[in-house]
Amino acid sequence: MPKGYVILTEAIRDRTGMNAYSRAAARSMAEAGARVLAVEGEPEVLEGQWHGDRTVVLEFESVEAAREWYESAEYAKAKPLRHAAAETNAVLVAGFEMPPRPA
């Protein structure tokens, strides 16, 4: 089963509010077994346009685990803090597992 990844781009308007969100979201992420893979304040855009001034990549054991976290009652308490402090985009993607190489 492939891992699940939540990728957020954030155009932060209120740093204090985002700090409050981070504290509120941390517990729900820990309970869900999330791993923070990246937090980048100055992503290097290689092609096209990129939204925001911070990108966050979270890893979960599965797509289902990522979705359960995002829709959880615990995370629902933190989400409004993020929405108030930043314009955000969020996507859920499945990890890729290489098919076995032919013998």
mmCIF file of N, CA and C in Angstrom, residues 1-100:
data_model
loop_
_atom_site.group_PDB
_atom_site.id
_atom_site.type_symbol
_atom_site.label_atom_id
_atom_site.label_comp_id
_atom_site.label_asym_id
_atom_site.label_seq_id
_atom_site.Cartn_x
_atom_site.Cartn_y
_atom_site.Cartn_z
ATOM 1 N N MET A 1 0.845 -1.173 0.000
ATOM 2 C CA MET A 1 0.000 0.000 0.000
ATOM 3 C C MET A 1 0.895 1.243 0.000
ATOM 4 N N PRO A 2 0.676 2.159 -0.942
ATOM 5 C CA PRO A 2 1.532 3.349 -1.008
ATOM 6 C C PRO A 2 1.271 4.299 0.154
ATOM 7 N N LYS A 3 2.301 5.033 0.495
ATOM 8 C CA LYS A 3 2.173 6.064 1.521
ATOM 9 C C LYS A 3 1.295 7.187 0.989
ATOM 10 N N GLY A 4 0.770 7.998 1.898
ATOM 11 C CA GLY A 4 -0.015 9.172 1.536
ATOM 12 C C GLY A 4 0.740 10.424 1.914
ATOM 13 N N TYR A 5 0.628 11.437 1.090
ATOM 14 C CA TYR A 5 1.321 12.705 1.326
ATOM 15 C C TYR A 5 0.321 13.853 1.245
ATOM 16 N N VAL A 6 0.395 14.741 2.211
ATOM 17 C CA VAL A 6 -0.366 15.982 2.173
ATOM 18 C C VAL A 6 0.649 17.085 1.918
ATOM 19 N N ILE A 7 0.386 17.863 0.879
ATOM 20 C CA ILE A 7 1.270 18.967 0.508
ATOM 21 C C ILE A 7 0.457 20.250 0.624
ATOM 22 N N LEU A 8 0.985 21.180 1.397
ATOM 23 C CA LEU A 8 0.313 22.464 1.598
ATOM 24 C C LEU A 8 1.203 23.586 1.084
ATOM 25 N N THR A 9 0.604 24.533 0.383
ATOM 26 C CA THR A 9 1.303 25.774 0.064
ATOM 27 C C THR A 9 0.557 26.871 0.804
ATOM 28 N N GLU A 10 1.321 27.784 1.393
ATOM 29 C CA GLU A 10 0.730 28.785 2.269
ATOM 30 C C GLU A 10 1.269 30.172 1.937
ATOM 31 N N ALA A 11 0.365 31.092 1.682
ATOM 32 C CA ALA A 11 0.727 32.511 1.566
ATOM 33 C C ALA A 11 0.356 33.121 2.908
ATOM 34 N N ILE A 12 1.337 33.253 3.769
ATOM 35 C CA ILE A 12 1.100 33.624 5.161
ATOM 36 C C ILE A 12 0.867 35.119 5.288
ATOM 37 N N ARG A 13 -0.233 35.465 5.945
ATOM 38 C CA ARG A 13 -0.571 36.868 6.231
ATOM 39 C C ARG A 13 -0.331 37.210 7.693
ATOM 40 N N ASP A 14 -0.367 36.205 8.564
ATOM 41 C CA ASP A 14 -0.282 36.422 10.008
ATOM 42 C C ASP A 14 0.615 35.341 10.618
ATOM 43 N N ARG A 15 1.890 35.685 10.835
ATOM 44 C CA ARG A 15 2.859 34.703 11.368
ATOM 45 C C ARG A 15 2.465 34.209 12.761
ATOM 46 N N THR A 16 1.965 35.088 13.606
ATOM 47 C CA THR A 16 1.543 34.682 14.946
ATOM 48 C C THR A 16 0.400 33.677 14.844
ATOM 49 N N GLY A 17 -0.526 33.943 13.954
ATOM 50 C CA GLY A 17 -1.641 33.013 13.743
ATOM 51 C C GLY A 17 -1.163 31.669 13.215
ATOM 52 N N MET A 18 -0.179 31.670 12.329
ATOM 53 C CA MET A 18 0.355 30.407 11.811
ATOM 54 C C MET A 18 1.094 29.642 12.894
ATOM 55 N N ASN A 19 1.756 30.353 13.800
ATOM 56 C CA ASN A 19 2.404 29.678 14.918
ATOM 57 C C ASN A 19 1.363 29.011 15.807
ATOM 58 N N ALA A 20 0.235 29.680 16.025
ATOM 59 C CA ALA A 20 -0.859 29.093 16.815
ATOM 60 C C ALA A 20 -1.406 27.859 16.105
ATOM 61 N N TYR A 21 -1.565 27.952 14.785
ATOM 62 C CA TYR A 21 -2.018 26.795 14.007
ATOM 63 C C TYR A 21 -1.039 25.628 14.149
ATOM 64 N N SER A 22 0.246 25.910 14.023
ATOM 65 C CA SER A 22 1.253 24.846 14.106
ATOM 66 C C SER A 22 1.181 24.126 15.447
ATOM 67 N N ARG A 23 1.025 24.879 16.517
ATOM 68 C CA ARG A 23 0.901 24.259 17.841
ATOM 69 C C ARG A 23 -0.371 23.421 17.922
ATOM 70 N N ALA A 24 -1.474 23.938 17.386
ATOM 71 C CA ALA A 24 -2.749 23.223 17.449
ATOM 72 C C ALA A 24 -2.734 21.972 16.572
ATOM 73 N N ALA A 25 -2.063 22.030 15.426
ATOM 74 C CA ALA A 25 -2.043 20.899 14.499
ATOM 75 C C ALA A 25 -1.065 19.813 14.922
ATOM 76 N N ALA A 26 -0.046 20.171 15.691
ATOM 77 C CA ALA A 26 1.016 19.221 16.032
ATOM 78 C C ALA A 26 0.486 17.970 16.726
ATOM 79 N N ARG A 27 -0.417 18.133 17.656
ATOM 80 C CA ARG A 27 -0.951 16.977 18.381
ATOM 81 C C ARG A 27 -1.696 16.035 17.440
ATOM 82 N N SER A 28 -2.536 16.589 16.579
ATOM 83 C CA SER A 28 -3.294 15.731 15.659
ATOM 84 C C SER A 28 -2.363 15.006 14.698
ATOM 85 N N MET A 29 -1.292 15.680 14.269
ATOM 86 C CA MET A 29 -0.334 15.037 13.370
ATOM 87 C C MET A 29 0.399 13.910 14.086
ATOM 88 N N ALA A 30 0.787 14.138 15.327
ATOM 89 C CA ALA A 30 1.475 13.095 16.090
ATOM 90 C C ALA A 30 0.562 11.891 16.296
ATOM 91 N N GLU A 31 -0.688 12.148 16.640
ATOM 92 C CA GLU A 31 -1.649 11.055 16.845
ATOM 93 C C GLU A 31 -1.874 10.254 15.568
ATOM 94 N N ALA A 32 -1.779 10.912 14.422
ATOM 95 C CA ALA A 32 -2.003 10.245 13.132
ATOM 96 C C ALA A 32 -0.736 9.598 12.587
ATOM 97 N N GLY A 33 0.381 9.762 13.279
ATOM 98 C CA GLY A 33 1.635 9.182 12.809
ATOM 99 C C GLY A 33 2.254 9.917 11.640
ATOM 100 N N ALA A 34 1.914 11.189 11.483
ATOM 101 C CA ALA A 34 2.464 11.979 10.373
ATOM 102 C C ALA A 34 3.931 12.259 10.601
ATOM 103 N N ARG A 35 4.650 12.282 9.498
ATOM 104 C CA ARG A 35 6.051 12.685 9.502
ATOM 105 C C ARG A 35 6.181 13.942 8.667
ATOM 106 N N VAL A 36 6.801 14.969 9.212
ATOM 107 C CA VAL A 36 7.030 16.199 8.450
ATOM 108 C C VAL A 36 8.297 15.976 7.637
ATOM 109 N N LEU A 37 8.149 15.940 6.326
ATOM 110 C CA LEU A 37 9.294 15.708 5.441
ATOM 111 C C LEU A 37 9.967 17.000 5.018
ATOM 112 N N ALA A 38 9.183 18.062 4.887
ATOM 113 C CA ALA A 38 9.767 19.326 4.438
ATOM 114 C C ALA A 38 8.924 20.496 4.901
ATOM 115 N N VAL A 39 9.587 21.561 5.285
ATOM 116 C CA VAL A 39 8.976 22.869 5.523
ATOM 117 C C VAL A 39 9.935 23.860 4.892
ATOM 118 N N GLU A 40 9.508 24.464 3.815
ATOM 119 C CA GLU A 40 10.405 25.334 3.041
ATOM 120 C C GLU A 40 9.804 26.724 2.894
ATOM 121 N N GLY A 41 10.537 27.719 3.375
ATOM 122 C CA GLY A 41 10.085 29.101 3.285
ATOM 123 C C GLY A 41 10.426 29.780 1.974
ATOM 124 N N GLU A 42 11.363 29.208 1.244
ATOM 125 C CA GLU A 42 11.746 29.791 -0.042
ATOM 126 C C GLU A 42 11.945 28.681 -1.067
ATOM 127 N N PRO A 43 10.823 28.045 -1.483
ATOM 128 C CA PRO A 43 10.992 26.970 -2.461
ATOM 129 C C PRO A 43 11.576 27.500 -3.767
ATOM 130 N N GLU A 44 12.438 26.726 -4.351
ATOM 131 C CA GLU A 44 13.041 27.092 -5.628
ATOM 132 C C GLU A 44 12.107 26.637 -6.741
ATOM 133 N N VAL A 45 11.508 27.587 -7.421
ATOM 134 C CA VAL A 45 10.581 27.269 -8.507
ATOM 135 C C VAL A 45 11.395 26.930 -9.742
ATOM 136 N N LEU A 46 11.230 25.721 -10.233
ATOM 137 C CA LEU A 46 11.965 25.280 -11.414
ATOM 138 C C LEU A 46 11.182 25.515 -12.696
ATOM 139 N N GLU A 47 9.857 25.448 -12.604
ATOM 140 C CA GLU A 47 9.001 25.699 -13.759
ATOM 141 C C GLU A 47 7.678 26.273 -13.277
ATOM 142 N N GLY A 48 7.065 27.101 -14.099
ATOM 143 C CA GLY A 48 5.722 27.598 -13.819
ATOM 144 C C GLY A 48 5.643 28.520 -12.619
ATOM 145 N N GLN A 49 4.445 28.625 -12.089
ATOM 146 C CA GLN A 49 4.155 29.488 -10.947
ATOM 147 C C GLN A 49 3.954 28.617 -9.712
ATOM 148 N N TRP A 50 4.345 29.115 -8.548
ATOM 149 C CA TRP A 50 4.141 28.403 -7.295
ATOM 150 C C TRP A 50 3.414 29.322 -6.351
ATOM 151 N N HIS A 51 2.502 28.766 -5.598
ATOM 152 C CA HIS A 51 1.693 29.549 -4.677
ATOM 153 C C HIS A 51 2.379 29.664 -3.313
ATOM 154 N N GLY A 52 2.309 30.827 -2.747
ATOM 155 C CA GLY A 52 2.677 31.000 -1.352
ATOM 156 C C GLY A 52 4.149 31.212 -1.080
ATOM 157 N N ASP A 53 4.419 31.354 0.219
ATOM 158 C CA ASP A 53 5.786 31.571 0.664
ATOM 159 C C ASP A 53 6.253 30.480 1.626
ATOM 160 N N ARG A 54 5.436 29.448 1.788
ATOM 161 C CA ARG A 54 5.885 28.286 2.547
ATOM 162 C C ARG A 54 5.198 27.044 1.987
ATOM 163 N N THR A 55 5.977 25.991 1.856
ATOM 164 C CA THR A 55 5.474 24.704 1.393
ATOM 165 C C THR A 55 5.785 23.674 2.459
ATOM 166 N N VAL A 56 4.789 22.839 2.769
ATOM 167 C CA VAL A 56 4.930 21.804 3.793
ATOM 168 C C VAL A 56 4.552 20.466 3.169
ATOM 169 N N VAL A 57 5.376 19.446 3.425
ATOM 170 C CA VAL A 57 5.090 18.089 2.940
ATOM 171 C C VAL A 57 5.008 17.169 4.151
ATOM 172 N N LEU A 58 3.848 16.510 4.299
ATOM 173 C CA LEU A 58 3.609 15.561 5.386
ATOM 174 C C LEU A 58 3.474 14.162 4.810
ATOM 175 N N GLU A 59 4.038 13.179 5.491
ATOM 176 C CA GLU A 59 3.961 11.791 5.048
ATOM 177 C C GLU A 59 3.143 10.981 6.054
ATOM 178 N N PHE A 60 2.265 10.134 5.529
ATOM 179 C CA PHE A 60 1.441 9.240 6.336
ATOM 180 C C PHE A 60 1.639 7.813 5.834
ATOM 181 N N GLU A 61 1.286 6.853 6.643
ATOM 182 C CA GLU A 61 1.461 5.444 6.279
ATOM 183 C C GLU A 61 0.654 5.050 5.049
ATOM 184 N N SER A 62 -0.436 5.764 4.777
ATOM 185 C CA SER A 62 -1.273 5.443 3.616
ATOM 186 C C SER A 62 -2.090 6.675 3.242
ATOM 187 N N VAL A 63 -2.695 6.624 2.073
ATOM 188 C CA VAL A 63 -3.601 7.691 1.648
ATOM 189 C C VAL A 63 -4.775 7.757 2.616
ATOM 190 N N GLU A 64 -5.259 6.588 3.024
ATOM 191 C CA GLU A 64 -6.389 6.546 3.947
ATOM 192 C C GLU A 64 -6.037 7.215 5.278
ATOM 193 N N ALA A 65 -4.826 6.954 5.790
ATOM 194 C CA ALA A 65 -4.394 7.569 7.047
ATOM 195 C C ALA A 65 -4.300 9.088 6.905
ATOM 196 N N ALA A 66 -3.826 9.554 5.764
ATOM 197 C CA ALA A 66 -3.728 11.000 5.524
ATOM 198 C C ALA A 66 -5.122 11.619 5.478
ATOM 199 N N ARG A 67 -6.034 10.966 4.785
ATOM 200 C CA ARG A 67 -7.409 11.484 4.684
ATOM 201 C C ARG A 67 -8.086 11.479 6.055
ATOM 202 N N GLU A 68 -7.888 10.409 6.819
ATOM 203 C CA GLU A 68 -8.475 10.336 8.162
ATOM 204 C C GLU A 68 -7.962 11.472 9.040
ATOM 205 N N TRP A 69 -6.661 11.766 8.945
ATOM 206 C CA TRP A 69 -6.109 12.881 9.710
ATOM 207 C C TRP A 69 -6.755 14.194 9.278
ATOM 208 N N TYR A 70 -6.791 14.452 7.973
ATOM 209 C CA TYR A 70 -7.304 15.723 7.476
ATOM 210 C C TYR A 70 -8.763 15.924 7.866
ATOM 211 N N GLU A 71 -9.526 14.849 7.911
ATOM 212 C CA GLU A 71 -10.956 14.924 8.231
ATOM 213 C C GLU A 71 -11.249 14.687 9.711
ATOM 214 N N SER A 72 -10.222 14.524 10.535
ATOM 215 C CA SER A 72 -10.426 14.197 11.947
ATOM 216 C C SER A 72 -10.981 15.384 12.739
ATOM 217 N N ALA A 73 -11.668 15.053 13.828
ATOM 218 C CA ALA A 73 -12.205 16.083 14.724
ATOM 219 C C ALA A 73 -11.075 16.886 15.356
ATOM 220 N N GLU A 74 -9.972 16.218 15.670
ATOM 221 C CA GLU A 74 -8.829 16.902 16.291
ATOM 222 C C GLU A 74 -8.239 17.947 15.340
ATOM 223 N N TYR A 75 -8.034 17.577 14.062
ATOM 224 C CA TYR A 75 -7.471 18.526 13.120
ATOM 225 C C TYR A 75 -8.481 19.614 12.749
ATOM 226 N N ALA A 76 -9.761 19.297 12.815
ATOM 227 C CA ALA A 76 -10.797 20.294 12.509
ATOM 228 C C ALA A 76 -10.698 21.499 13.440
ATOM 229 N N LYS A 77 -10.136 21.300 14.635
ATOM 230 C CA LYS A 77 -9.952 22.417 15.562
ATOM 231 C C LYS A 77 -8.830 23.346 15.100
ATOM 232 N N ALA A 78 -7.837 22.800 14.412
ATOM 233 C CA ALA A 78 -6.682 23.589 13.978
ATOM 234 C C ALA A 78 -6.903 24.282 12.635
ATOM 235 N N LYS A 79 -7.638 23.646 11.745
ATOM 236 C CA LYS A 79 -7.814 24.164 10.384
ATOM 237 C C LYS A 79 -8.264 25.628 10.313
ATOM 238 N N PRO A 80 -9.249 26.049 11.107
ATOM 239 C CA PRO A 80 -9.675 27.457 11.013
ATOM 240 C C PRO A 80 -8.557 28.446 11.346
ATOM 241 N N LEU A 81 -7.635 28.040 12.201
ATOM 242 C CA LEU A 81 -6.497 28.919 12.513
ATOM 243 C C LEU A 81 -5.622 29.120 11.278
ATOM 244 N N ARG A 82 -5.403 28.048 10.511
ATOM 245 C CA ARG A 82 -4.616 28.158 9.277
ATOM 246 C C ARG A 82 -5.345 29.019 8.263
ATOM 247 N N HIS A 83 -6.642 28.791 8.115
ATOM 248 C CA HIS A 83 -7.417 29.554 7.135
ATOM 249 C C HIS A 83 -7.447 31.044 7.473
ATOM 250 N N ALA A 84 -7.445 31.368 8.766
ATOM 251 C CA ALA A 84 -7.463 32.774 9.172
ATOM 252 C C ALA A 84 -6.105 33.446 8.979
ATOM 253 N N ALA A 85 -5.040 32.655 9.051
ATOM 254 C CA ALA A 85 -3.691 33.231 9.022
ATOM 255 C C ALA A 85 -3.033 33.210 7.652
ATOM 256 N N ALA A 86 -3.567 32.409 6.721
ATOM 257 C CA ALA A 86 -2.896 32.274 5.426
ATOM 258 C C ALA A 86 -3.885 31.849 4.344
ATOM 259 N N GLU A 87 -3.538 32.200 3.130
ATOM 260 C CA GLU A 87 -4.250 31.652 1.974
ATOM 261 C C GLU A 87 -3.530 30.350 1.653
ATOM 262 N N THR A 88 -4.258 29.255 1.650
ATOM 263 C CA THR A 88 -3.593 27.960 1.525
ATOM 264 C C THR A 88 -4.190 27.101 0.427
ATOM 265 N N ASN A 89 -3.355 26.234 -0.083
ATOM 266 C CA ASN A 89 -3.764 25.150 -0.974
ATOM 267 C C ASN A 89 -3.307 23.862 -0.308
ATOM 268 N N ALA A 90 -4.092 22.809 -0.437
ATOM 269 C CA ALA A 90 -3.711 21.520 0.126
ATOM 270 C C ALA A 90 -4.103 20.429 -0.862
ATOM 271 N N VAL A 91 -3.198 19.471 -1.042
ATOM 272 C CA VAL A 91 -3.490 18.323 -1.893
ATOM 273 C C VAL A 91 -3.098 17.053 -1.147
ATOM 274 N N LEU A 92 -3.768 15.965 -1.507
ATOM 275 C CA LEU A 92 -3.460 14.642 -0.992
ATOM 276 C C LEU A 92 -3.025 13.806 -2.185
ATOM 277 N N VAL A 93 -1.837 13.231 -2.100
ATOM 278 C CA VAL A 93 -1.330 12.413 -3.197
ATOM 279 C C VAL A 93 -0.849 11.071 -2.659
ATOM 280 N N ALA A 94 -0.928 10.075 -3.515
ATOM 281 C CA ALA A 94 -0.439 8.741 -3.168
ATOM 282 C C ALA A 94 1.014 8.624 -3.583
ATOM 283 N N GLY A 95 1.786 7.941 -2.744
ATOM 284 C CA GLY A 95 3.170 7.657 -3.091
ATOM 285 C C GLY A 95 3.225 6.685 -4.256
ATOM 286 N N PHE A 96 4.380 6.600 -4.846
ATOM 287 C CA PHE A 96 4.569 5.731 -6.007
ATOM 288 C C PHE A 96 5.429 4.556 -5.599
ATOM 289 N N GLU A 97 4.991 3.390 -5.957
ATOM 290 C CA GLU A 97 5.784 2.188 -5.707
ATOM 291 C C GLU A 97 6.253 1.636 -7.035
ATOM 292 N N MET A 98 7.552 1.525 -7.179
ATOM 293 C CA MET A 98 8.107 0.993 -8.423
ATOM 294 C C MET A 98 7.661 -0.455 -8.611
ATOM 295 N N PRO A 99 7.213 -0.791 -9.812
ATOM 296 C CA PRO A 99 6.889 -2.195 -10.061
ATOM 297 C C PRO A 99 8.163 -3.027 -10.022
ATOM 298 N N PRO A 100 8.035 -4.286 -9.670
ATOM 299 C CA PRO A 100 9.237 -5.143 -9.648
ATOM 300 C C PRO A 100 9.876 -5.205 -11.028
#
